[in-house]
CSV table of N, CA and C in Angstrom, one decimal:
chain,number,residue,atom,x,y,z
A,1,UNK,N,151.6,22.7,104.4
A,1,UNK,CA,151.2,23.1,103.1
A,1,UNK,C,151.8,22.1,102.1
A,2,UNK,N,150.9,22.1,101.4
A,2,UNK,CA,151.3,20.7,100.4
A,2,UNK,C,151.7,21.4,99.0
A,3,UNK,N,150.8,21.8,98.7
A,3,UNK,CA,150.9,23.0,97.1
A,3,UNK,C,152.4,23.6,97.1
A,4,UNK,N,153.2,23.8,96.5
A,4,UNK,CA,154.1,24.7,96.7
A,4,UNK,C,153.8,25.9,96.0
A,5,UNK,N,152.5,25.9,95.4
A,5,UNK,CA,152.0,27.4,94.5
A,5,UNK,C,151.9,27.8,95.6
A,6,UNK,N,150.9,27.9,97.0
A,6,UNK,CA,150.7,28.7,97.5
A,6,UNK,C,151.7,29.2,98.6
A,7,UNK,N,152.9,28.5,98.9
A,7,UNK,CA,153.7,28.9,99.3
A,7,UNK,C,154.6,30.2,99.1
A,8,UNK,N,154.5,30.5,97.6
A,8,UNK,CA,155.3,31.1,96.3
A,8,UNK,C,154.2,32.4,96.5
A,9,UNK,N,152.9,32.1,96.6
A,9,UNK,CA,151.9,33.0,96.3
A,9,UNK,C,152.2,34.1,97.8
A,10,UNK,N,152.7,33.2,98.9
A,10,UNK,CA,152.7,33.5,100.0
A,10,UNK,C,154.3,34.5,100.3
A,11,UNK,N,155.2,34.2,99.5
A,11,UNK,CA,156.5,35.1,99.5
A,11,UNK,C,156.1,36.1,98.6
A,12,UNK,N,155.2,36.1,97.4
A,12,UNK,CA,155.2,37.0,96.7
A,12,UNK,C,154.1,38.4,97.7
A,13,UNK,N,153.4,38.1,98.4
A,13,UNK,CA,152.9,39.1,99.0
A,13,UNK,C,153.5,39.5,100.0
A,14,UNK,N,155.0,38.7,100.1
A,14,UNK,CA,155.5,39.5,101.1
A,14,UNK,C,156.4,40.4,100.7
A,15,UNK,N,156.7,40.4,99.3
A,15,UNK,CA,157.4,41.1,98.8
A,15,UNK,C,156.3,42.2,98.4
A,16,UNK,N,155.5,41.8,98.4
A,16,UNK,CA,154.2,43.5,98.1
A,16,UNK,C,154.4,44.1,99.4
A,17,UNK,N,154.7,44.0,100.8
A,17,UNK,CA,154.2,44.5,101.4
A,17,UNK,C,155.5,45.4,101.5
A,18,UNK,N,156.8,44.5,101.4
A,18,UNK,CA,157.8,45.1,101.3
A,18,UNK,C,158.3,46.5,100.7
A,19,UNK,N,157.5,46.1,99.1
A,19,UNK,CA,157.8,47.3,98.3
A,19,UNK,C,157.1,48.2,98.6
A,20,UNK,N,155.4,48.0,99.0
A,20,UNK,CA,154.4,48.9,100.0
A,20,UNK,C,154.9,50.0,101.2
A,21,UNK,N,156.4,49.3,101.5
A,21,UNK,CA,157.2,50.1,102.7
A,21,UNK,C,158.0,51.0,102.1
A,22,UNK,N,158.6,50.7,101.2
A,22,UNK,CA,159.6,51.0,100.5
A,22,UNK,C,158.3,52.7,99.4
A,23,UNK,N,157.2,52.1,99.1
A,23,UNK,CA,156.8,53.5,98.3
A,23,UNK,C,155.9,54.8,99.7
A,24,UNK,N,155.5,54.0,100.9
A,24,UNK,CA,155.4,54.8,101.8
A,24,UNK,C,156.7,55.6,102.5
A,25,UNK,N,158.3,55.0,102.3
A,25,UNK,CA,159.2,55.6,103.1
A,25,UNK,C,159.3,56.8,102.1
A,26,UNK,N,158.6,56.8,101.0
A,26,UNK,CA,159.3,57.9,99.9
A,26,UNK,C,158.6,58.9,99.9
A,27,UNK,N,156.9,58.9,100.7
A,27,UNK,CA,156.7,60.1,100.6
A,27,UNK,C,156.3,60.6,102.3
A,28,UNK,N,155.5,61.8,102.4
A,28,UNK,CA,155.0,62.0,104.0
A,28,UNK,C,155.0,61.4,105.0
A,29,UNK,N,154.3,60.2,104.7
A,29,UNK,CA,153.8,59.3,105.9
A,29,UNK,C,154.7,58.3,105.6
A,30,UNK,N,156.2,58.4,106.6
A,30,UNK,CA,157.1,57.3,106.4
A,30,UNK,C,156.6,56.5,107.7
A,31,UNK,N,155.8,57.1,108.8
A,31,UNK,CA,156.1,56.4,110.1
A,31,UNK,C,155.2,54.7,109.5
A,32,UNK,N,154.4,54.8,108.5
A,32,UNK,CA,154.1,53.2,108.0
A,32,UNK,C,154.7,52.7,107.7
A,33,UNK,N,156.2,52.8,107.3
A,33,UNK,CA,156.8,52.4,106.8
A,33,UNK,C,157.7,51.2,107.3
A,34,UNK,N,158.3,51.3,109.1
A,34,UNK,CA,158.5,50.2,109.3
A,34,UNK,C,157.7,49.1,109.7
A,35,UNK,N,156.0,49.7,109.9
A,35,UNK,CA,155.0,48.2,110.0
A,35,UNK,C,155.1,47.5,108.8
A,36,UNK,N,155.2,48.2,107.1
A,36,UNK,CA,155.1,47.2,106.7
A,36,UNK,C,156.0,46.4,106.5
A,37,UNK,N,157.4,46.8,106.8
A,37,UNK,CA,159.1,46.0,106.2
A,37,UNK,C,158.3,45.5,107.3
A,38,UNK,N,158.1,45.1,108.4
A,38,UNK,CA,158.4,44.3,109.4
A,38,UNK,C,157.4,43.0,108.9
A,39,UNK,N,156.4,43.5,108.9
A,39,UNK,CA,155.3,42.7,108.2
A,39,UNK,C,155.5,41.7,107.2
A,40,UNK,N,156.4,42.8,105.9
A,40,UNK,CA,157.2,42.0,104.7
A,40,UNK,C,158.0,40.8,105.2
A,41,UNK,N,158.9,41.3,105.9
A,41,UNK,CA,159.9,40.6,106.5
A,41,UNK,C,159.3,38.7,107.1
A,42,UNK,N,158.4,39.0,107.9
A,42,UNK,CA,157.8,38.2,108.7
A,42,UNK,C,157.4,37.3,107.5
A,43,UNK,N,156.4,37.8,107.2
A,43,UNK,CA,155.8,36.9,105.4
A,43,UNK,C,157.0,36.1,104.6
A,44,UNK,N,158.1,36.8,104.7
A,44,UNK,CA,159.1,36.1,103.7
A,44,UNK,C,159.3,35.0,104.5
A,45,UNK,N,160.1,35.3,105.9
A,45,UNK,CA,160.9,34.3,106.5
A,45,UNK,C,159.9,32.7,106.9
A,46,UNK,N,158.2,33.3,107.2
A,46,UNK,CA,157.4,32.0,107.4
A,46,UNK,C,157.2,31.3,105.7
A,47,UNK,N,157.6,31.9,104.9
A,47,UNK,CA,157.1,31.3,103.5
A,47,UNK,C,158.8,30.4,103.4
A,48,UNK,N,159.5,30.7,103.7
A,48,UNK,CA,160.9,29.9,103.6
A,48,UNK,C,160.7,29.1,104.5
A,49,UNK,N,160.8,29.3,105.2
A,49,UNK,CA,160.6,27.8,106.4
A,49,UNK,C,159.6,27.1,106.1
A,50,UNK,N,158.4,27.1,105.4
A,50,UNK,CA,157.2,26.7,104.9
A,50,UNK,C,158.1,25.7,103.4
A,51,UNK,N,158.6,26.0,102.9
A,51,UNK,CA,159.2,25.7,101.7
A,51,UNK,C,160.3,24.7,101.7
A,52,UNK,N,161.3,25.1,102.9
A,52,UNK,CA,162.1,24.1,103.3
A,52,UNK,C,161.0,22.6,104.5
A,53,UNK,N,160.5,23.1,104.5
A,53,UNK,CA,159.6,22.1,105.4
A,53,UNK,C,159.2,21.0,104.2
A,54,UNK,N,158.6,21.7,103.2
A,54,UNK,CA,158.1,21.0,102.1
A,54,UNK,C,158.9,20.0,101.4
A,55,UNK,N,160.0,21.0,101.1
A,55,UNK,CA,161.3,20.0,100.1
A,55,UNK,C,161.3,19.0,100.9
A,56,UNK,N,162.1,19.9,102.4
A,56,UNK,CA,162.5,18.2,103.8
A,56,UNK,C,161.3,16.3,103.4
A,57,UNK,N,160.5,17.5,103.6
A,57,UNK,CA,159.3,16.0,103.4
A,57,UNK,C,158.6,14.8,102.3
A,58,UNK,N,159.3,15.9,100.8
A,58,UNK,CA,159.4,15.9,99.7
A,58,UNK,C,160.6,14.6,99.6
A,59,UNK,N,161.6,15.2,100.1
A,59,UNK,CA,163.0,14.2,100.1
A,59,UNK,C,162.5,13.3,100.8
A,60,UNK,N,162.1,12.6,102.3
A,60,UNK,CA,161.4,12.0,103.0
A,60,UNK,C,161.0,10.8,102.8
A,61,UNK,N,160.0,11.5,101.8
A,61,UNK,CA,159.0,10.7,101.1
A,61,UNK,C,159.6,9.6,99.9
A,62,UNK,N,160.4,10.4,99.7
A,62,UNK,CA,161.6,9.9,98.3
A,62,UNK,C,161.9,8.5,98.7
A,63,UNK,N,162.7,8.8,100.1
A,63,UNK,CA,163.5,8.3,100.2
A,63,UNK,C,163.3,7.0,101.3
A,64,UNK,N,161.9,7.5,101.5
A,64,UNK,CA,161.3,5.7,101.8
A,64,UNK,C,160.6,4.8,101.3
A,65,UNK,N,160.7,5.1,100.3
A,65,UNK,CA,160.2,4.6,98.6
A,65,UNK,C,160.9,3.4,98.5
């Protein structure tokens, strides 16, 4: 991914799904609640490694200039 908007766009819906978990643990139906942390979780961690990927090649590029 080249954009880093859509990277950003890509941790912020992991943080929706996160809070998604977080407003289902609060009422009835908590058993949704660990698909979506897990889900959240997953979303964050490939949007960070997606980001450090970017910087890495970012610098890369710098520095064979």
């Amino acid at each position: 991914m080249k954009n880093v908007k859509f990277i950003y766009l890509y941790f912020l819906s992991g943080v929706l799904f996160l809070i998604t978990a977080g407003a289902f643990y609060s009422t009835e139906n908590s058993n949704l609640s660990p698909v979506f942390a897990s889900i959240g979780f997953a979303i964050i961690s490939i949007s960070l490694v997606l980001f450090s990927q970017s910087k890495r090649c970012k610098t890369q590029n710098n520095n064979s200039e």
